[in-house]
XYZ file of C-alpha atoms in Angstrom:
561
model
C -79.184 -51.218 10.782
C -79.758 -53.018 8.253
C -78.177 -56.711 7.308
C -80.288 -56.958 3.666
C -77.693 -58.761 1.126
C -75.134 -58.801 3.327
C -73.079 -61.753 1.760
C -73.368 -59.848 -1.382
C -71.846 -56.957 -0.193
C -69.159 -58.767 1.202
C -68.231 -60.730 -2.152
C -68.457 -57.771 -4.435
C -66.501 -55.452 -1.901
C -63.311 -57.860 -3.119
C -64.474 -57.873 -6.583
C -64.961 -54.703 -7.504
C -62.715 -52.524 -9.986
C -61.431 -49.218 -9.196
C -60.404 -48.059 -12.663
C -62.932 -45.016 -13.084
C -64.215 -42.783 -10.392
C -67.873 -43.511 -10.351
C -70.182 -40.499 -11.073
C -73.554 -41.378 -9.648
C -72.404 -43.510 -6.957
C -71.681 -41.370 -3.844
C -74.444 -38.858 -3.240
C -74.167 -35.728 -0.586
C -73.667 -36.525 3.236
C -75.746 -33.199 3.855
C -79.069 -32.344 3.261
C -77.844 -29.060 2.497
C -76.280 -27.433 -0.639
C -72.902 -28.145 -0.848
C -70.262 -24.647 0.563
C -66.664 -25.298 1.217
C -64.737 -23.738 3.416
C -62.170 -26.019 2.825
C -60.923 -27.984 -0.417
C -58.855 -30.862 -1.228
C -55.525 -30.838 -0.674
C -55.430 -27.089 0.620
C -52.455 -26.405 1.841
C -52.094 -26.585 5.453
C -49.606 -26.506 8.608
C -47.637 -29.190 7.938
C -49.949 -31.299 5.901
C -52.328 -31.224 2.972
C -55.735 -31.167 3.353
C -57.191 -34.444 2.893
C -60.962 -33.815 1.912
C -63.449 -31.332 2.017
C -64.984 -29.129 4.318
C -68.158 -28.584 4.092
C -70.045 -26.200 5.634
C -73.003 -26.766 8.163
C -74.508 -23.395 8.309
C -72.323 -22.505 11.384
C -74.642 -24.571 12.870
C -74.263 -28.277 15.029
C -76.394 -30.938 15.229
C -77.448 -31.511 10.942
C -77.851 -35.112 10.004
C -75.055 -37.019 8.306
C -76.193 -39.616 5.737
C -74.270 -42.208 4.505
C -73.058 -41.327 1.038
C -73.168 -45.106 -0.222
C -73.943 -48.242 1.591
C -71.651 -50.011 3.287
C -70.399 -50.994 7.077
C -68.465 -49.386 9.316
C -64.758 -49.994 9.163
C -63.043 -47.882 11.937
C -64.700 -45.073 14.318
C -62.206 -42.751 16.302
C -62.774 -41.119 19.328
C -60.214 -38.339 19.999
C -59.478 -34.659 21.860
C -57.708 -33.369 19.010
C -57.427 -34.050 15.185
C -60.883 -35.576 13.642
C -62.577 -35.367 16.880
C -65.140 -37.780 16.851
C -64.754 -39.808 13.203
C -66.371 -42.496 11.086
C -65.249 -44.554 8.253
C -67.387 -46.542 6.194
C -65.839 -49.160 3.730
C -68.020 -49.388 0.332
C -68.524 -52.415 -1.648
C -66.691 -50.696 -4.710
C -63.478 -50.761 -2.538
C -63.801 -46.777 -1.347
C -64.243 -45.155 2.055
C -66.193 -42.515 3.055
C -65.172 -40.494 6.072
C -66.883 -38.251 8.128
C -65.327 -36.131 10.967
C -65.505 -33.568 13.751
C -68.810 -34.546 14.439
C -71.247 -33.651 17.141
C -72.401 -37.138 17.880
C -73.048 -40.566 16.096
C -76.449 -42.122 15.276
C -78.350 -43.532 17.924
C -77.045 -47.334 17.454
C -73.661 -46.563 16.662
C -73.665 -44.191 19.448
C -74.929 -46.949 22.102
C -71.780 -49.215 20.241
C -69.290 -46.920 21.402
C -70.416 -46.162 24.580
C -70.760 -49.295 25.666
C -66.534 -50.030 24.698
C -65.728 -46.611 26.082
C -67.602 -47.623 29.416
C -66.074 -50.891 29.036
C -62.545 -49.369 28.592
C -63.236 -46.669 30.900
C -62.063 -44.199 28.264
C -63.612 -41.303 26.137
C -60.659 -41.624 23.433
C -60.745 -44.856 21.599
C -60.248 -46.215 18.239
C -62.559 -49.260 17.433
C -62.566 -51.539 13.851
C -66.035 -53.298 14.085
C -66.798 -56.247 12.158
C -68.072 -56.199 8.744
C -71.020 -57.541 10.017
C -71.417 -55.326 12.951
C -72.758 -51.852 11.291
C -74.204 -52.392 7.989
C -75.198 -49.388 6.607
C -77.823 -48.275 3.694
C -76.874 -45.417 1.444
C -78.758 -42.352 2.787
C -78.777 -43.608 5.822
C -78.189 -41.326 9.308
C -74.772 -41.960 10.728
C -74.131 -39.403 12.449
C -74.797 -35.266 13.129
C -72.232 -32.401 12.612
C -70.151 -30.815 14.929
C -67.038 -29.032 15.630
C -65.472 -31.779 18.028
C -61.360 -32.153 17.697
C -59.037 -29.828 15.808
C -62.142 -28.098 14.290
C -62.087 -24.212 14.303
C -65.811 -23.843 13.301
C -68.655 -26.045 13.159
C -68.587 -27.964 9.533
C -68.300 -31.754 8.143
C -65.083 -32.558 7.032
C -65.327 -35.330 4.577
C -62.993 -38.119 2.844
C -62.898 -40.285 -0.096
C -59.915 -42.704 0.509
C -58.965 -45.560 -1.836
C -58.386 -49.466 -1.289
C -55.140 -48.251 0.315
C -56.112 -45.422 2.318
C -55.090 -43.081 0.098
C -56.771 -39.557 0.258
C -58.632 -38.879 -3.269
C -60.060 -35.410 -4.499
C -64.159 -36.043 -3.650
C -64.769 -33.745 -6.437
C -63.695 -36.417 -9.064
C -66.945 -38.441 -7.980
C -69.097 -35.962 -9.052
C -69.899 -33.920 -6.322
C -71.033 -30.495 -7.723
C -70.475 -26.913 -6.310
C -71.000 -23.673 -8.067
C -67.405 -22.033 -9.282
C -67.696 -19.686 -11.660
C -64.345 -17.813 -10.341
C -60.988 -18.387 -11.583
C -58.068 -18.619 -9.006
C -56.681 -15.468 -7.844
C -52.878 -14.635 -7.627
C -51.692 -12.606 -4.547
C -47.802 -12.608 -4.864
C -45.261 -14.386 -7.580
C -41.241 -14.479 -6.610
C -38.430 -15.231 -8.716
C -35.255 -17.476 -7.495
C -31.899 -17.513 -8.966
C -30.573 -21.214 -8.146
C -26.646 -22.054 -8.793
C -23.833 -20.202 -9.394
C -24.060 -17.042 -11.825
C -27.855 -16.866 -11.667
C -29.430 -13.507 -11.049
C -32.810 -12.027 -11.628
C -33.485 -7.927 -11.867
C -29.813 -7.625 -10.922
C -29.930 -9.358 -7.910
C -29.161 -13.008 -6.534
C -31.283 -13.651 -3.933
C -35.507 -14.155 -4.066
C -37.026 -11.460 -6.374
C -40.886 -10.271 -5.720
C -42.323 -9.514 -9.379
C -45.224 -6.937 -9.326
C -48.448 -8.459 -10.923
C -50.620 -6.566 -13.446
C -53.962 -8.169 -13.303
C -55.797 -7.611 -16.428
C -59.853 -6.998 -16.685
C -60.390 -10.830 -17.537
C -59.124 -12.227 -14.308
C -55.575 -12.709 -16.166
C -52.128 -11.459 -15.160
C -48.792 -10.540 -16.386
C -45.387 -9.272 -14.554
C -43.426 -6.441 -15.781
C -40.569 -7.755 -17.995
C -37.625 -9.079 -16.204
C -33.882 -9.460 -16.755
C -32.339 -12.645 -15.477
C -29.938 -15.173 -16.248
C -28.678 -18.478 -15.426
C -31.156 -21.489 -13.230
C -34.355 -19.745 -12.180
C -37.209 -21.094 -10.253
C -40.723 -19.401 -9.949
C -42.869 -19.570 -7.137
C -46.792 -17.984 -6.536
C -48.841 -17.660 -3.724
C -52.636 -18.390 -5.216
C -56.336 -19.322 -3.909
C -59.565 -19.947 -5.176
C -62.769 -19.278 -4.180
C -66.570 -20.998 -5.094
C -69.856 -18.934 -5.325
C -71.437 -19.572 -2.126
C -68.654 -19.042 0.056
C -66.065 -16.358 0.797
C -63.226 -19.075 2.039
C -59.554 -18.751 0.278
C -59.790 -22.364 -0.529
C -57.093 -24.102 -2.706
C -56.362 -24.713 -6.367
C -57.018 -28.076 -8.320
C -54.255 -27.658 -10.746
C -50.971 -25.655 -11.633
C -48.775 -26.279 -15.139
C -46.027 -23.667 -16.496
C -44.936 -23.476 -19.564
C -41.697 -22.502 -21.192
C -41.791 -20.816 -24.772
C -44.901 -23.316 -25.513
C -43.427 -26.275 -24.082
C -44.705 -27.670 -20.468
C -42.464 -27.414 -18.300
C -43.939 -28.658 -14.864
C -47.540 -29.581 -13.405
C -48.835 -30.072 -9.541
C -52.032 -32.313 -10.086
C -54.010 -32.247 -6.809
C -55.872 -35.408 -7.393
C -54.952 -37.919 -4.411
C -51.716 -38.058 -2.451
C -50.921 -40.524 0.514
C -50.280 -39.569 4.141
C -46.595 -40.835 4.275
C -45.629 -37.849 2.047
C -48.331 -35.516 3.288
C -45.034 -33.686 5.698
C -43.295 -32.905 2.282
C -45.470 -30.022 2.168
C -42.616 -28.157 3.655
C -40.422 -28.864 0.665
C -43.064 -27.808 -1.982
C -43.670 -24.528 -0.060
C -40.888 -21.929 0.684
C -40.791 -22.846 4.261
C -38.727 -20.080 5.448
C -41.438 -17.464 3.329
C -44.275 -19.060 5.266
C -42.376 -18.880 8.538
C -41.625 -15.330 8.643
C -44.787 -13.737 6.591
C -47.435 -16.430 7.017
C -47.929 -16.633 3.208
C -47.713 -20.298 1.503
C -45.178 -19.845 -1.833
C -45.775 -23.067 -3.710
C -42.461 -23.458 -5.770
C -43.186 -24.254 -9.346
C -40.065 -26.444 -9.395
C -38.879 -29.695 -8.077
C -35.770 -29.304 -5.994
C -36.032 -33.255 -5.171
C -39.332 -33.408 -3.442
C -40.509 -37.112 -3.611
C -44.335 -35.579 -3.872
C -46.310 -37.723 -6.153
C -48.931 -34.669 -6.991
C -45.477 -33.241 -8.792
C -45.621 -34.700 -12.615
C -41.726 -35.088 -14.113
C -41.019 -33.134 -17.036
C -37.797 -31.838 -18.529
C -35.957 -29.512 -16.462
C -37.938 -30.172 -13.278
C -39.490 -26.714 -13.642
C -36.551 -24.804 -13.524
C -36.139 -22.147 -16.460
C -32.442 -21.636 -17.823
C -31.923 -18.383 -19.151
C -29.175 -17.495 -21.833
C -27.523 -14.256 -22.289
C -29.302 -12.246 -25.056
C -32.168 -14.597 -25.541
C -35.778 -13.962 -24.834
C -38.498 -16.135 -23.090
C -41.954 -16.068 -22.495
C -43.100 -18.340 -19.291
C -46.482 -19.179 -18.394
C -48.434 -20.390 -15.546
C -51.759 -21.583 -15.767
C -54.049 -22.344 -12.587
C -57.082 -24.169 -12.607
C -59.476 -24.582 -10.067
C -61.902 -28.003 -10.082
C -64.403 -26.520 -12.645
C -61.735 -25.892 -15.111
C -61.818 -22.055 -14.261
C -58.468 -20.799 -15.480
C -55.743 -18.153 -14.673
C -53.279 -17.460 -16.456
C -49.659 -15.439 -15.770
C -47.341 -14.164 -18.027
C -43.511 -13.621 -17.462
C -41.439 -12.009 -20.919
C -37.880 -12.879 -19.787
C -35.018 -11.153 -21.075
C -31.468 -12.855 -20.867
C -28.820 -10.651 -19.523
C -25.938 -11.232 -18.057
C -24.181 -9.678 -15.949
C -20.851 -10.369 -14.158
C -19.953 -7.817 -12.036
C -22.935 -9.394 -9.043
C -21.890 -10.558 -5.905
C -23.056 -14.121 -5.355
C -25.524 -14.459 -2.383
C -23.856 -15.124 0.943
C -24.191 -18.540 2.533
C -24.473 -18.254 6.510
C -21.552 -20.522 7.706
C -21.755 -21.570 11.188
C -19.035 -24.233 12.816
C -21.801 -26.806 12.867
C -22.269 -27.913 8.842
C -24.601 -30.995 8.720
C -24.588 -33.452 6.140
C -28.035 -34.518 5.168
C -26.859 -38.361 4.554
C -24.849 -38.739 7.499
C -26.126 -38.746 11.281
C -24.953 -36.329 13.285
C -24.367 -35.765 17.015
C -24.580 -32.190 18.442
C -23.419 -32.084 22.356
C -22.689 -28.955 24.890
C -22.788 -29.317 28.726
C -25.847 -31.421 29.456
C -27.706 -31.223 26.380
C -27.101 -33.104 23.166
C -28.921 -33.347 19.570
C -29.089 -36.334 17.417
C -29.780 -35.756 13.884
C -30.278 -39.012 11.756
C -29.228 -39.823 8.411
C -31.969 -37.747 5.819
C -33.620 -35.717 8.540
C -32.900 -32.572 6.237
C -33.569 -32.327 2.431
C -30.064 -30.646 2.209
C -27.135 -30.057 3.877
C -27.219 -27.190 5.859
C -25.048 -25.110 8.083
C -27.183 -24.694 11.752
C -26.540 -22.100 14.744
C -26.147 -24.511 17.934
C -25.769 -22.713 20.958
C -26.536 -24.010 24.921
C -26.848 -21.458 27.604
C -27.336 -23.199 31.039
C -30.337 -25.617 30.110
C -31.220 -23.514 26.939
C -30.950 -25.141 23.440
C -30.735 -22.521 20.535
C -30.732 -24.830 17.304
C -31.044 -22.380 14.980
C -34.247 -20.367 13.670
C -37.847 -22.762 12.669
C -36.838 -21.537 9.067
C -35.710 -24.832 7.558
C -38.066 -27.924 6.920
C -37.450 -31.588 8.132
C -37.927 -34.782 6.920
C -38.459 -36.456 10.068
C -37.796 -36.454 13.949
C -34.494 -35.245 15.926
C -34.036 -36.135 19.106
C -33.197 -34.068 21.971
C -31.843 -34.883 25.525
C -31.291 -32.978 28.488
C -29.490 -34.380 31.452
C -31.628 -33.556 34.734
C -29.226 -35.191 37.416
C -28.088 -31.616 38.773
C -31.578 -30.808 39.478
C -32.722 -32.001 43.021
C -34.322 -35.290 43.190
C -37.646 -34.110 44.286
C -38.416 -31.905 41.244
C -37.164 -33.638 38.932
C -40.329 -35.381 38.085
C -41.740 -32.014 37.594
C -39.804 -31.053 34.489
C -40.417 -31.203 30.858
C -38.646 -29.605 27.733
C -40.386 -26.758 26.330
C -40.321 -25.378 22.935
C -40.273 -21.459 23.183
C -42.602 -19.788 21.097
C -43.245 -16.640 19.743
C -42.294 -12.957 20.788
C -42.939 -13.492 24.214
C -40.997 -17.057 23.923
C -43.933 -18.697 25.625
C -42.566 -22.325 26.867
C -44.820 -24.794 25.092
C -44.935 -28.302 26.059
C -43.099 -30.586 23.854
C -44.024 -34.400 24.510
C -41.276 -35.577 26.983
C -39.936 -38.980 28.269
C -38.063 -39.586 31.548
C -35.305 -42.004 30.753
C -33.294 -42.516 33.928
C -31.854 -38.760 34.776
C -32.222 -37.616 31.300
C -35.005 -36.048 29.480
C -35.787 -36.821 25.999
C -37.724 -35.304 23.401
C -38.810 -35.991 19.476
C -39.358 -33.177 17.536
C -39.261 -32.041 13.748
C -39.059 -28.087 14.453
C -36.024 -26.204 14.755
C -35.874 -23.574 17.500
C -35.129 -22.510 20.872
C -36.109 -25.738 23.534
C -35.352 -25.373 27.752
C -36.363 -27.295 30.665
C -39.267 -25.811 32.225
C -40.839 -27.027 35.479
C -44.616 -27.327 36.169
C -45.381 -27.636 39.853
C -48.925 -26.067 39.647
C -51.905 -28.366 39.677
C -54.726 -28.537 37.304
C -58.106 -26.349 38.095
C -61.416 -27.793 38.176
C -65.037 -25.540 38.199
C -68.235 -26.850 38.059
C -69.696 -24.874 35.192
C -73.723 -25.425 35.312
C -74.119 -26.543 38.895
C -73.452 -25.846 42.659
C -72.512 -28.594 45.817
C -75.645 -30.135 46.867
C -77.718 -28.778 44.162
C -80.557 -31.126 42.726
C -80.114 -31.608 39.167
C -83.281 -33.672 38.127
C -84.365 -31.587 35.253
C -80.456 -31.206 33.669
C -79.785 -33.285 31.011
C -75.664 -32.346 31.037
C -73.256 -32.077 33.629
C -70.412 -29.664 32.847
C -67.146 -29.032 34.208
C -64.210 -26.810 33.156
C -60.775 -28.124 33.545
C -57.576 -26.164 32.860
C -53.585 -26.485 32.823
C -51.745 -23.474 32.374
C -48.176 -25.018 32.106
C -47.577 -28.564 30.725
C -51.261 -29.332 29.693
C -53.973 -31.858 30.975
C -52.794 -35.314 30.236
C -55.792 -37.464 31.545
C -58.680 -37.089 33.720
C -60.949 -39.684 35.463
C -64.626 -39.036 36.666
C -66.851 -41.057 39.271
C -70.263 -41.156 40.883
C -70.708 -43.581 43.588
C -67.288 -44.941 42.866
C -68.611 -46.259 39.326
C -66.871 -44.526 36.204
C -68.960 -42.507 34.307
C -68.280 -40.593 30.717
C -67.097 -37.097 29.998
C -66.258 -35.731 27.095
C -63.146 -33.421 26.974
C -63.599 -30.385 24.641
C -59.543 -28.704 25.149
C -61.010 -25.602 23.028
C -63.857 -24.852 25.809
C -61.597 -26.834 28.566
C -64.756 -28.140 29.069
C -65.757 -32.062 30.062
C -69.621 -33.129 29.750
C -71.501 -36.106 31.109
C -74.773 -37.028 29.405
C -77.114 -38.472 32.119
C -78.987 -39.906 29.503
C -76.287 -42.452 29.793
C -78.150 -43.571 32.821
C -75.244 -44.456 35.036
C -76.360 -42.210 37.287
C -79.208 -43.536 38.807
C -79.544 -42.901 43.020
C -80.877 -39.723 44.329
C -77.868 -39.201 45.784
C -74.800 -38.851 44.252
C -70.687 -38.470 45.163
C -69.204 -36.909 42.009
C -65.433 -37.111 42.194
C -63.123 -36.062 39.542
C -59.401 -36.471 39.538
C -57.369 -34.471 36.632
C -53.632 -34.981 36.156
C -51.602 -32.830 33.930
C -48.300 -33.981 31.798
C -45.972 -33.846 34.630
C -47.749 -36.059 36.842
C -49.798 -33.063 39.117
C -53.018 -33.833 39.693
C -56.182 -31.915 41.443
C -58.946 -33.979 42.857
C -62.890 -32.470 43.348
C -65.256 -33.769 45.018
C -69.085 -33.051 45.353
C -72.493 -34.058 46.193
C -75.419 -33.697 43.719
C -79.019 -34.795 43.898
C -81.335 -36.170 41.144
C -84.573 -38.095 41.212
C-alpha cells in the first residue's frame, strides 16, 4: 500500500464537486475486455441490479484492479449476497464496489484475516480508517471469484455517490460494444377504471407484436375505450455476450407528446423494493416474466419521471390515437413500438369481477387477522392498495392468500405453540410452503415465550415445522489419521436439509481456525497457509449447528510436517 499524498487525498475528498460524471477518472477493474452478464438497474427478484456484472471468462482468480486512487472504506465477508466484497472511496467522493471476490490482495487479505481470527468469525464487516489501506489507481486489490449469491464466476462492479446511491457505471466512460437495439418479447394493455376496455374485454390483454425488418415493432390495430395502461417485457444484448440484460431508458408518446419515462441512471437502496410495484407482480409470479408498467400507479420510484397523466392513456369514443414506445440501450440503439388505437365505446361489457373475501385490508390502517393459535399483524402502509385477502387457518397451517400481491414492508406472523410438548418446542420453526410440492422453507423465526414469530414480505402458506435432525458433516479431501503435509486446503462438506445451517466452529488442538463457507457447494475450507496449524499431530474438532439448535460434532486426527 502506498501512503503518497495521503493528506492531499483527504482534503480533496471533502472538497471535490460531483456535478459531472468524470469520463477519464475510472479505469476498468479487469485486464480483459469488458463483456457483461448483467447491466445496471436490471430487473431482479425483489430488487434492481445495482452495478455491472462483468464476465471473467468463466474463470476465478483474475486480477481485480482499483478503478482509481482512494482508500478501502469498507470490507464485508458473508455467506450470501455479495460474498467477499471490497469498497474503495475516492477523492472525488465516489465509491467503487467489487463483489463476489475469491480473495483479497495480500495486504488486504492479511488485514481481514487478522480480524477474522480476533473475532473468531468468517463473516464480518469492517470499516478501516482512511489511512489504513490507501490504494493507487490500477493497484491489485483482489481476485475475481464466485462467492456469496453469485451463480457463476464474474465481477460485480458498482459506482456509488457520496450518499451511497448506486449510479450506472456506464455514465463514467466504460466502453462496452453494443450495436444491437433492445428486443421486445411481450406487450399488454390494461383496462383501468370504470367502463374501460381493450379489444372488447375488460381484463388485461396481450397484444400481437409485429416486428419489422429494422428491429422496430407494431401491434395489430386495437379498439379501446377509457383509461388504459401499457406494459412491456423488454431486454437488451451486447455484442460480446448472449445474456438478456436490462435496458437504459424507456419513453412513451401519445400523439407525439411524451407521457412517461423510465430513466435507469441511478436509484437508492431504500427504494429498490418498489420494483415489485413497477412490474406486474402477479404476472411475474405466474409466468416468470418481467412486465414493466409504462404507467405510474402511485409508485414512489425515482427512476419514474413525472409527465402528464402518469403514462395512462385516456381513450375517447370515435377518436384515433397513435401511441409510441421508445426503448434505448446505453449506446442509444433505439427500438420503437407503435400502437394504433381506435376509440370505440362498448356499453354491453360486464365490468371485471373483483374477488371479495371477508377480509378487507385498508392500506392506510393497521389490521390484525387472528384465528385459533395464529395471528397476522399487517401494519399501516404494508400494501400499496386496499385489498381483499384470503385468510384461512387449518390447525397449525396459515393460508394467507397467494403470493401475487406486492408488499411495501413486512407483516408479522405469530404462532402459539403452547399446545406442543415442552421438550420439542425448541425444535419448531415457521416454514413457508413453496412450490408445487409445498416444500417447507425455513423462515427466520424468533421464540417469544410460548409463541413463534416471523416477519415476511410474502403472502402464501405458512406452517409450523419441526427439525429434530442434526446437520451432517463429511470430510471431502482427507481421511482420519491421514498425513496432510502436501495439502494446501482442508475441505469438509456440511449440510442440513431441514431448517438449514446457522453457524459452525472449528478448532485444531483447541485453537480456533478460519474455515470459509460456500453455501452453494456446502463446503468448509481451511487454508493451511494461515499458519495456525503448526504441530505434527493435530486434533480437528468441528461443531455445526442448524437454525433450531440441533448440532453435530466431528472429530478427527491428521498429521503434518
